Structures are given as structure tokens and as C-alpha cells.
Short mmCIF file of N, CA and C in Angstrom, two decimals:
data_model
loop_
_atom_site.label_atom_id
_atom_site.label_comp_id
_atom_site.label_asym_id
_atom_site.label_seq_id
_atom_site.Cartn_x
_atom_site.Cartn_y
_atom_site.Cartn_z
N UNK A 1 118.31 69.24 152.31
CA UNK A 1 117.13 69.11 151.47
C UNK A 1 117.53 68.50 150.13
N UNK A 2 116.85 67.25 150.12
CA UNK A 2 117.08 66.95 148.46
C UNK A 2 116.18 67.89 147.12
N UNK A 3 117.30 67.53 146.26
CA UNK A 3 116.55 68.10 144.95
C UNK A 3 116.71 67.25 144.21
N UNK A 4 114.47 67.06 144.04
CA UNK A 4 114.02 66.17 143.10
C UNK A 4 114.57 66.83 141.68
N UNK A 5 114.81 65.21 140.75
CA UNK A 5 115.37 65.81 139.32
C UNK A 5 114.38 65.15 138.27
N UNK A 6 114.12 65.86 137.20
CA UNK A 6 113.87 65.62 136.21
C UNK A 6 114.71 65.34 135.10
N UNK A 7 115.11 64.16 134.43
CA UNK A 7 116.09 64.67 133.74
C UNK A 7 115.74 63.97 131.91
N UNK A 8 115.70 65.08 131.33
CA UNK A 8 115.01 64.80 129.75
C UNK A 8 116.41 64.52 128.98
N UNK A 9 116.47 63.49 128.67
CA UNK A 9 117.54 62.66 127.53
C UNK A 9 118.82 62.14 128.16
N UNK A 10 117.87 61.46 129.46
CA UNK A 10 118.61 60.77 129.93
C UNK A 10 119.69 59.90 129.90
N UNK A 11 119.64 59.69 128.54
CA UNK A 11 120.25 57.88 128.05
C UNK A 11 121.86 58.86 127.03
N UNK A 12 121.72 59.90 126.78
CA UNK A 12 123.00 60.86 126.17
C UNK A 12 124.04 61.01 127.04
N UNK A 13 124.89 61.64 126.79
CA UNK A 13 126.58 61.99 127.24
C UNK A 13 125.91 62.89 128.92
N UNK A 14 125.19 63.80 128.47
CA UNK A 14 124.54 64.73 129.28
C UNK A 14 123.82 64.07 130.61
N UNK A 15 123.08 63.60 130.15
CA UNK A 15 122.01 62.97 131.13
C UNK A 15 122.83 61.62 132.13
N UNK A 16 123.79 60.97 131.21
CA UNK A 16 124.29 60.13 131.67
C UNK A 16 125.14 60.36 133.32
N UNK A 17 125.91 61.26 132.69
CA UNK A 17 126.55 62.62 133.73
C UNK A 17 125.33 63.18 134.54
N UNK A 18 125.14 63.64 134.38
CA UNK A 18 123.56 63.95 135.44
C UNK A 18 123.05 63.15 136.62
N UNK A 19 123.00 61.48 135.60
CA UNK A 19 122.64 60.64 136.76
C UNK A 19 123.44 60.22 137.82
N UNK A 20 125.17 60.46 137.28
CA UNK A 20 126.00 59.93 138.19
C UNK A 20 125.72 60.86 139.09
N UNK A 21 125.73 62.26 139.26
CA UNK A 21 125.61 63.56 140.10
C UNK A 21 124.26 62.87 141.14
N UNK A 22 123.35 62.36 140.52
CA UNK A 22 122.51 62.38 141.49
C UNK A 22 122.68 61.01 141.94
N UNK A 23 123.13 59.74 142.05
CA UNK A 23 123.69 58.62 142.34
C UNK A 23 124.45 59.24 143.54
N UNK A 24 125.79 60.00 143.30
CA UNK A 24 126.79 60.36 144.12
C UNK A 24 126.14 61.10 145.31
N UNK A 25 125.12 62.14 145.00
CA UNK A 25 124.66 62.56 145.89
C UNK A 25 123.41 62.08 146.76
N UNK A 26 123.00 61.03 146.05
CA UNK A 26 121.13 60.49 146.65
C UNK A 26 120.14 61.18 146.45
N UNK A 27 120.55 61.98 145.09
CA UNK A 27 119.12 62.85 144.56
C UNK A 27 117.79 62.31 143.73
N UNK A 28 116.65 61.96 144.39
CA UNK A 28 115.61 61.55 143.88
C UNK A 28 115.49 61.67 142.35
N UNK A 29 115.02 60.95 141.59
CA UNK A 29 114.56 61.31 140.35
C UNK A 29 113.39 61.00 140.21
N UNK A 30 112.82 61.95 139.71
CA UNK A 30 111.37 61.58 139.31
C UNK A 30 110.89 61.21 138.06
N UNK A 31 111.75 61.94 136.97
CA UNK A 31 111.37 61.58 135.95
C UNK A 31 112.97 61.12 134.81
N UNK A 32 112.41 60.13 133.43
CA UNK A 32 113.72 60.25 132.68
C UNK A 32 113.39 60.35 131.26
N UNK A 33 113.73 60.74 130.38
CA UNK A 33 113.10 60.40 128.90
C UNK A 33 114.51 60.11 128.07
N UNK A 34 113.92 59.48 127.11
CA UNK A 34 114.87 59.32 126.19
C UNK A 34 114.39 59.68 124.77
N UNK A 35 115.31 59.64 123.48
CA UNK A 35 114.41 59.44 122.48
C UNK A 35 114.31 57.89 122.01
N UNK A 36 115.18 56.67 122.29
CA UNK A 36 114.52 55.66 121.72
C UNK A 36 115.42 54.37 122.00
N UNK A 37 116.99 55.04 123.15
CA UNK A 37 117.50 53.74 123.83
C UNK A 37 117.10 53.04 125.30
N UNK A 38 115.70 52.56 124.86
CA UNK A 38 115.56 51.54 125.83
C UNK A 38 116.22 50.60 126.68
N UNK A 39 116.85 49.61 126.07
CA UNK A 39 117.91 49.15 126.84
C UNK A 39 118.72 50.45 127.75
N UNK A 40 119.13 51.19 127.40
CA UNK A 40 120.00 52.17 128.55
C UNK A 40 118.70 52.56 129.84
N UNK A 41 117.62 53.09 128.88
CA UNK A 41 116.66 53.62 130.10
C UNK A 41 115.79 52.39 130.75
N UNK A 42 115.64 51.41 130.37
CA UNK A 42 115.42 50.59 131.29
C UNK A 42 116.38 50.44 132.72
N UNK A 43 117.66 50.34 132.15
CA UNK A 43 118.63 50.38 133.36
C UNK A 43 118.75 51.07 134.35
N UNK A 44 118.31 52.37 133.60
CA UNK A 44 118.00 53.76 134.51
C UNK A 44 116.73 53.69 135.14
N UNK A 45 115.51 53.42 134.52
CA UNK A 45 114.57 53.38 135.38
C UNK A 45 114.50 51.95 136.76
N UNK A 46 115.37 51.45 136.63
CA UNK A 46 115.47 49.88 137.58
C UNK A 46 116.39 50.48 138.67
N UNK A 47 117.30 51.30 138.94
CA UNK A 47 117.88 51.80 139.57
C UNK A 47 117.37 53.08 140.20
N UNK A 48 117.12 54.09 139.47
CA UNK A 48 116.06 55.20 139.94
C UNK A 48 114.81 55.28 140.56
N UNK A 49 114.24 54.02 139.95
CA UNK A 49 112.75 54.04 140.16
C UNK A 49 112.02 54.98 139.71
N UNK A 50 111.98 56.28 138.55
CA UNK A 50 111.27 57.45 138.44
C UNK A 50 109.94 57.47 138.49
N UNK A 51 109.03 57.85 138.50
CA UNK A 51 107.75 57.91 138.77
C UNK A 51 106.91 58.20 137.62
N UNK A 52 107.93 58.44 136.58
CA UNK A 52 107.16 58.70 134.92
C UNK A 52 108.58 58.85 134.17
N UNK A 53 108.36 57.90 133.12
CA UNK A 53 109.68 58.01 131.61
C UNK A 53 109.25 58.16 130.50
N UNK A 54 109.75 58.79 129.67
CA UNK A 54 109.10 59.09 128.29
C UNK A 54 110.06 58.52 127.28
N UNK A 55 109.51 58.28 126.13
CA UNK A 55 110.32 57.73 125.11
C UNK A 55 109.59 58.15 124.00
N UNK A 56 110.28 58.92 122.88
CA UNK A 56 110.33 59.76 122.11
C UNK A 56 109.56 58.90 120.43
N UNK A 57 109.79 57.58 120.73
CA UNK A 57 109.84 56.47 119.47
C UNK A 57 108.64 56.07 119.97
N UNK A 58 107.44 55.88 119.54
CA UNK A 58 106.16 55.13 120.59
C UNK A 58 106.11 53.64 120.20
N UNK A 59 106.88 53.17 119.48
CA UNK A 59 107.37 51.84 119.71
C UNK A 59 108.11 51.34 120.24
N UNK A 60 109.03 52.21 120.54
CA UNK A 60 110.15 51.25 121.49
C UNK A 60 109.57 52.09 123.16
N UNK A 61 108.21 53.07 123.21
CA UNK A 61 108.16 52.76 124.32
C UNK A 61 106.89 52.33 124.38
N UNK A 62 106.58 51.14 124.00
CA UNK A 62 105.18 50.30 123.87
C UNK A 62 106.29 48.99 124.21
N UNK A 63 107.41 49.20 123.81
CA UNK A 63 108.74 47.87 124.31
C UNK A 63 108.72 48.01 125.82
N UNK A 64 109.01 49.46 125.85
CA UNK A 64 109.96 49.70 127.66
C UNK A 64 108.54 49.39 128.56
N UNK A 65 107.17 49.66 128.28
CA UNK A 65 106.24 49.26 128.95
C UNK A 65 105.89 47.85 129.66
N UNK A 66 106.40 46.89 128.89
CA UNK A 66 105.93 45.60 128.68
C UNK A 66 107.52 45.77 129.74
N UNK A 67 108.88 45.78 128.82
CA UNK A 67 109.98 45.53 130.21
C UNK A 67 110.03 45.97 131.50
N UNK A 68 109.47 46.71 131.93
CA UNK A 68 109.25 47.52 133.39
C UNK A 68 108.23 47.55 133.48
N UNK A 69 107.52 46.73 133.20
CA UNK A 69 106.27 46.94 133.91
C UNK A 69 105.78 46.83 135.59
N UNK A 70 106.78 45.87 135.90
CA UNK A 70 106.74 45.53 137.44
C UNK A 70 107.42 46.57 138.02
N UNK A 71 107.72 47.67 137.99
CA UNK A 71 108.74 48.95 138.68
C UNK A 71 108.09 50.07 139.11
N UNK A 72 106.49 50.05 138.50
CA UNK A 72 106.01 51.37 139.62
C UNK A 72 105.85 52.38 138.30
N UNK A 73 106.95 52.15 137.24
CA UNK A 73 107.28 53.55 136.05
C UNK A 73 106.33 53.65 135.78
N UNK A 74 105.34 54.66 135.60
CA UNK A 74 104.32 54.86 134.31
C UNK A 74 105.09 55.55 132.97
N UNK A 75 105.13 54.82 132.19
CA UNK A 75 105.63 55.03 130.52
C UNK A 75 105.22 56.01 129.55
N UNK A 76 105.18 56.94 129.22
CA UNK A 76 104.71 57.76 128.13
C UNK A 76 105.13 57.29 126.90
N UNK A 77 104.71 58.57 125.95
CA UNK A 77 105.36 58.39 124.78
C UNK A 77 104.86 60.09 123.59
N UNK A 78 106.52 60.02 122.75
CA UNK A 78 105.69 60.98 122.30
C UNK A 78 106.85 61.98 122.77
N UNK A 79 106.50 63.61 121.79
CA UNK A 79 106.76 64.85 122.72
C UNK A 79 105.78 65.27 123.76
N UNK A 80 104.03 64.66 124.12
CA UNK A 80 104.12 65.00 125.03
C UNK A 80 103.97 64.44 126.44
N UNK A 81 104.83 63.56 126.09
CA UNK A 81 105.09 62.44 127.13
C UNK A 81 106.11 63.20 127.70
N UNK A 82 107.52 63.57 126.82
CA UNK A 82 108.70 64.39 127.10
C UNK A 82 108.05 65.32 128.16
N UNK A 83 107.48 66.50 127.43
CA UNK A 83 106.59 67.57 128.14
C UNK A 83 106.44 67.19 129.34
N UNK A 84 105.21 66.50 129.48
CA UNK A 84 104.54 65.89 130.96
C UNK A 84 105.68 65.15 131.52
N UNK A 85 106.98 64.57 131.21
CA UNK A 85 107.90 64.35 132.44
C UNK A 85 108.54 65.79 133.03
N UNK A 86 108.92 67.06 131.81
CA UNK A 86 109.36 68.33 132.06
C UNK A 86 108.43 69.08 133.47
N UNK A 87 107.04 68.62 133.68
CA UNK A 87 106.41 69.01 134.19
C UNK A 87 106.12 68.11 135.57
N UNK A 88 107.06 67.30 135.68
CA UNK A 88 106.61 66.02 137.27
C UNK A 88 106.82 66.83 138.48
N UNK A 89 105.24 66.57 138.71
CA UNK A 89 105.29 67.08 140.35
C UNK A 89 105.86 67.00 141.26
N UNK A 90 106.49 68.08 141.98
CA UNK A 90 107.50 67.76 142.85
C UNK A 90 108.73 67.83 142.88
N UNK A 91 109.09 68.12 141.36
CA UNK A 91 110.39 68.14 140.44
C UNK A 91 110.28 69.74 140.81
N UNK A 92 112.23 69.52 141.59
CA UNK A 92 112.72 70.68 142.02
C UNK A 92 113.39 71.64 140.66
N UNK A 93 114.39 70.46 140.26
CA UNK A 93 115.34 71.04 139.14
C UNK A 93 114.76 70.06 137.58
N UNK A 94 114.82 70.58 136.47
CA UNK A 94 114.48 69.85 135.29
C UNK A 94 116.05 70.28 134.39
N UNK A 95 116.84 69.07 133.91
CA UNK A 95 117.64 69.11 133.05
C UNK A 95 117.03 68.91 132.05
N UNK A 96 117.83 69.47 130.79
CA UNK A 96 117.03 69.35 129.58
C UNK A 96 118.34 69.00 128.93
N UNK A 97 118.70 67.90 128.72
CA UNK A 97 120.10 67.44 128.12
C UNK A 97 119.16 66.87 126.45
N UNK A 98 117.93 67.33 126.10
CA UNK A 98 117.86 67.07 124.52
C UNK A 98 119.12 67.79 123.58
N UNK A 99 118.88 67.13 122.93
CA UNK A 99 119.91 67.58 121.59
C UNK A 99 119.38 68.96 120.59
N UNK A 100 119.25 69.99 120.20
CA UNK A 100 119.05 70.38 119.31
C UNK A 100 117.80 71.20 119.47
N UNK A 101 116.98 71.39 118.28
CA UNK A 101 115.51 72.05 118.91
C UNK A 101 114.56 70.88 119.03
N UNK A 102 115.17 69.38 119.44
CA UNK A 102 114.12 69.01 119.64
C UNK A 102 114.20 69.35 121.31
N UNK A 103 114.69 69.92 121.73
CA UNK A 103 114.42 69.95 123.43
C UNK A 103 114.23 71.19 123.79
N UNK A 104 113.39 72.48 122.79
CA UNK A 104 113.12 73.43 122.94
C UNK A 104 111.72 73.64 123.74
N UNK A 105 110.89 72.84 123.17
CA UNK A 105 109.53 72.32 123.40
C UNK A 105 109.28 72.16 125.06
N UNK A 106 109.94 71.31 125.31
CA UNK A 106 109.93 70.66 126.89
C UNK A 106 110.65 72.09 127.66
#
């Protein structure tokens, strides 16, 4: 049985590690957020395919919208964009690799 992942701050030391785990193993992701490196989470969402990404900066994800737009991602923005990826349906396990209390919330 796979386990769908959620994984909040994706684009960090944490999350980065995370994704290899689920790469190595073929674990679905459903969701990824970052707070505002696009370039990294674009990469991640082109490979993953997640089904919802959040980005913490609502300008640089008004950027990642326009770059992935052809991928299926629906884009948030915001903490409760974060939130609503913490919450993707179907999502077995949720990592919370935020930094600090901003990843108390989610």
C-alpha cells in the first residue's frame, strides 16, 4: 500500500530529504509548499505532479502559476494555501518540515 504524502516546506534541507524517500520508494505526493523558492518547487512539482502547492510569498506564487500552468498543479497562496495543502484529500502522512512557528498553524 502506498502512502500518499503531503509534504509542507518542501524546497528546505527537510523536505528535500523527504522527497528523495518518496522518489526511492514511489510514494505519491499530493501536495508541496514552500515559502517562496519557486525555481526549486517548480522542479518538484514537474516531477511529482502534486495535485495542490502552496507558496507562502503570493507573488512568487502568482510566478509559479503562470510556470506550471500546463501540469495539472492547482497553486495556492498564503498560510491558507499551506493549511489547505496540510489538509489534501487522500493524504495518508503530512510532513511538516516548516521552520519555526511558522509551521505550527498547518
Amino acid at each position: 500500500m502506498d502512502k500518499r504524502l503531503s509534504i509542507l516546506g518542501s524546497t528546505g534541507s527537510i523536505g528535500t530529504q523527504a522527497l528523495d524517500v518518496a522518489r526511492m520508494h514511489g510514494f505519491p505526493v499530493c501536495a508541496l509548499t514552500a515559502n517562496s523558492r519557486i525555481d526549486v518547487l517548480e522542479k518538484q512539482i514537474r516531477e511529482f505532479r502534486p495535485a495542490l502547492a502552496a507558496v507562502v510569498d503570493e507573488g512568487a506564487a502568482k510566478d509559479l502559476r503562470v510556470r506550471v500552468a500546463d501540469t495539472g498543479t492547482r497553486v495556492l497562496s498564503g498560510m491558507d494555501g499551506v493549511v489547505e495543502c496540510a489538509r489534501c484529500e487522500g493524504v495518508d502522512t503530512v510532513l511538516n518540515a516548516i521552520v519555526g512557528m511558522a509551521g505550527l498553524l498547518p
